[in-house]
Coordinates of C-alpha atoms in Angstrom, one line a residue:
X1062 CA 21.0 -25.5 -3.1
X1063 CA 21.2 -22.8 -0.7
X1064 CA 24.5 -21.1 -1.8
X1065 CA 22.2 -21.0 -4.8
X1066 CA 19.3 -19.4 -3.2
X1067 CA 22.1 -17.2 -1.3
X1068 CA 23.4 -16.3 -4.2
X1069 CA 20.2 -15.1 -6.0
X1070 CA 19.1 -13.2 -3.1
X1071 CA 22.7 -11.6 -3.0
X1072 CA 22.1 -10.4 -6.9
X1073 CA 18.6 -9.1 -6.3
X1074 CA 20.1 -7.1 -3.3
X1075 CA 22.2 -5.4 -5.7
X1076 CA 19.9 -4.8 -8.2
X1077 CA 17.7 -3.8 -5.9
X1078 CA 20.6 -1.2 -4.7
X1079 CA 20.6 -0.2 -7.9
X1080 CA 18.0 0.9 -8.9
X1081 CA 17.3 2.9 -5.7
X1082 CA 20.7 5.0 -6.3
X1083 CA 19.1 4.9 -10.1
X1084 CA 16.2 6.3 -8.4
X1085 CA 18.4 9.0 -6.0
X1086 CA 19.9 10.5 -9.4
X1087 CA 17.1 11.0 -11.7
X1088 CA 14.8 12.5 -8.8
X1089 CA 18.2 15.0 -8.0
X1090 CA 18.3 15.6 -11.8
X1091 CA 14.8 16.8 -12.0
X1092 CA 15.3 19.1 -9.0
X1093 CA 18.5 20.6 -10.5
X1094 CA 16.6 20.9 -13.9
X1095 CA 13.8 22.5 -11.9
X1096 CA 16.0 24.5 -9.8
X1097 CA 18.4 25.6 -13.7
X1098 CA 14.8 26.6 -14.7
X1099 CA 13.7 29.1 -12.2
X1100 CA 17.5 30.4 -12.0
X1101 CA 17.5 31.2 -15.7
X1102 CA 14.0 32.9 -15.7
X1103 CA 12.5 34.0 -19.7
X1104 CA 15.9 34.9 -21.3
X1105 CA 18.0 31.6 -21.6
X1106 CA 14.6 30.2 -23.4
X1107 CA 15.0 32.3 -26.0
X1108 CA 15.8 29.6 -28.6
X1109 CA 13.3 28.8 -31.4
X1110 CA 12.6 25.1 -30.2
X1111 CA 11.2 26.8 -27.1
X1112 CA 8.3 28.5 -28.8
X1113 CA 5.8 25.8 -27.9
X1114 CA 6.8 25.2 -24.6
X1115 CA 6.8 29.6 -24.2
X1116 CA 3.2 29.4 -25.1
X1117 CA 1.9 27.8 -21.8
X1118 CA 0.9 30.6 -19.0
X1119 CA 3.5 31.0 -16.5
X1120 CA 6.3 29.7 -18.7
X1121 CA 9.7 29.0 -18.1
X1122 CA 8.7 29.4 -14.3
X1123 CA 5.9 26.6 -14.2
X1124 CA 8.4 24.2 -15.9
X1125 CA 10.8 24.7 -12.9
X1126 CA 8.4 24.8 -10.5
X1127 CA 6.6 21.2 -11.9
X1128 CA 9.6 19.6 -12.8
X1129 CA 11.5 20.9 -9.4
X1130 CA 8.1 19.4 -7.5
X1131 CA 8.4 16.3 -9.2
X1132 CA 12.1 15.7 -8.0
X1133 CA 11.0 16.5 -4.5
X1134 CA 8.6 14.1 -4.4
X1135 CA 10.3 11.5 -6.1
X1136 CA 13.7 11.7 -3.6
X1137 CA 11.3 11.3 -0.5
X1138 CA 9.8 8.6 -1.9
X1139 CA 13.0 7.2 -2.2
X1140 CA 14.6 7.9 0.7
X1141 CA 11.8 6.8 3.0
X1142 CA 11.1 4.0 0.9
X1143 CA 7.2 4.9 0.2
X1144 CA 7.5 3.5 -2.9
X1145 CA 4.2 5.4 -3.9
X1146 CA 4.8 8.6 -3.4
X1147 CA 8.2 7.9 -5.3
X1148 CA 6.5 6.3 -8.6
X1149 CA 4.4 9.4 -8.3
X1150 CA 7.3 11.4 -8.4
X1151 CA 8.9 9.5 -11.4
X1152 CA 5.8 9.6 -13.2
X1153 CA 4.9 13.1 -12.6
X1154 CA 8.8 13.7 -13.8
X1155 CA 8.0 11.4 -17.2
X1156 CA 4.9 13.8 -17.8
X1157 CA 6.5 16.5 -17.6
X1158 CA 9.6 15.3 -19.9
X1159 CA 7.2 13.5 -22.5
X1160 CA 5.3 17.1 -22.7
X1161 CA 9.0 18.8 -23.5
X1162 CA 9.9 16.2 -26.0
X1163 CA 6.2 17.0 -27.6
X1164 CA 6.8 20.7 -27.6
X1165 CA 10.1 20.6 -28.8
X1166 CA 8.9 18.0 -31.8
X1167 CA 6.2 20.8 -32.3
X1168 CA 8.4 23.4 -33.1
X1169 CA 10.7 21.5 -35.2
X1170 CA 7.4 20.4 -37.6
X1171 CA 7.0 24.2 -37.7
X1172 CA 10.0 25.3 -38.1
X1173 CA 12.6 23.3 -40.1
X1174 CA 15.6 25.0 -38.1
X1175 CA 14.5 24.0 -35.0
X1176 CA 16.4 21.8 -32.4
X1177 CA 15.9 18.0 -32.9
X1178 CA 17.7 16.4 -30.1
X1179 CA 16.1 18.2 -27.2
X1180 CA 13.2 15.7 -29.4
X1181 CA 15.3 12.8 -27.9
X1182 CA 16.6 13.9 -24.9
X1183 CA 13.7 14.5 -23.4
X1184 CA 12.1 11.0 -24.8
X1185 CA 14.7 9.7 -23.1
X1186 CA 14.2 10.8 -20.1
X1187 CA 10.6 10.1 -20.2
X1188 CA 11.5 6.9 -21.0
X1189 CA 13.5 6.5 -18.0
X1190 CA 11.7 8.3 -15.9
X1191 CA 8.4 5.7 -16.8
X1192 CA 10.9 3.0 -15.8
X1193 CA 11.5 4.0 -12.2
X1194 CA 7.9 5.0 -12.3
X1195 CA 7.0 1.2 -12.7
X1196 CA 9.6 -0.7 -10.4
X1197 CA 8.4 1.7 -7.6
X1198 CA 5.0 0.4 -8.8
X1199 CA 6.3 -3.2 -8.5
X1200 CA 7.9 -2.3 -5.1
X1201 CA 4.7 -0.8 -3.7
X1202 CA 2.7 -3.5 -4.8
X1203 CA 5.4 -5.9 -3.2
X1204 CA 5.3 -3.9 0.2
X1205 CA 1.0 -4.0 -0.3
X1206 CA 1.4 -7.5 0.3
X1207 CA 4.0 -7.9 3.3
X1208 CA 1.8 -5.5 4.9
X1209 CA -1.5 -7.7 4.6
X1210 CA 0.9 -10.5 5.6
X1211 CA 1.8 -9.1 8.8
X1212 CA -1.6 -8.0 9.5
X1213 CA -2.9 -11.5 9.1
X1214 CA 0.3 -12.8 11.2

């Protein structure tokens, strides 16, 4: 019985360990996407399924600067293990990717030439981005209640 529990506790360490280097990558991606974004400035989003996303004041540089922001957050989250501030991050990050995927879906109803898989790449990584948004939820929550334990201790 307790190589069983030992066991268990062994797999949810990795898991665990997983999803934290999960975590490490997708915050790093959104800084280097933020980071690709205020390098390339107006001229590399040139392409036609930009012209929704080109609308919004400030653009390409407020997509750097809120996807870039959201990375930040997210990787100190991680990395001091306030699981909060890291779902904020991630969620943040999953706004900002379910807005792209919208304006790029935009501009392919408008215009039939338009880029379709920026559609799913960018669902994807909201997708993602939701997910590590929620386990940091879980974790938070799970952290919530050692806390109240030790204060009660």
């Amino acid at each position: 019985m307790i190589q069983r529990i030992d066991a268990a506790f062994e797999t949810l360490s990795k898991l665990l360990l997983t999803m934290r280097r999960s975590a490490y990558v997708f915050a790093c991606y959104a800084i280097l996407q933020g980071t690709v974004i205020l390098i390339g400035g107006p001229e590399r989003f040139s392409a036609l399924g930009y012209d929704v996303a080109n609308h919004i004041p400030g653009s390409p540089y407020i997509w750097g600067v809120f996807i870039g922001t959201a990375g930040v957050i997210a990787f100190f989250g991680v990395k001091t293990r306030t699981y909060l501030l890291g779902g904020i991050g991630m969620i943040i990050a999953a706004v900002w990717s379910t807005m792209f995927a919208g304006a790029f879906l935009i501009s392919a109803i408008q215009s039939p030439e338009s880029n379709l898989t920026a559609i799913v790449a960018y669902g994807k990584d909201a997708v993602l981005f939701t997910l590590l948004a929620a386990a940091f939820r879980d974790l938070w929550h799970q952290q919530q209640k050692e806390n109240a334990n030790e204060d009660e201790g």
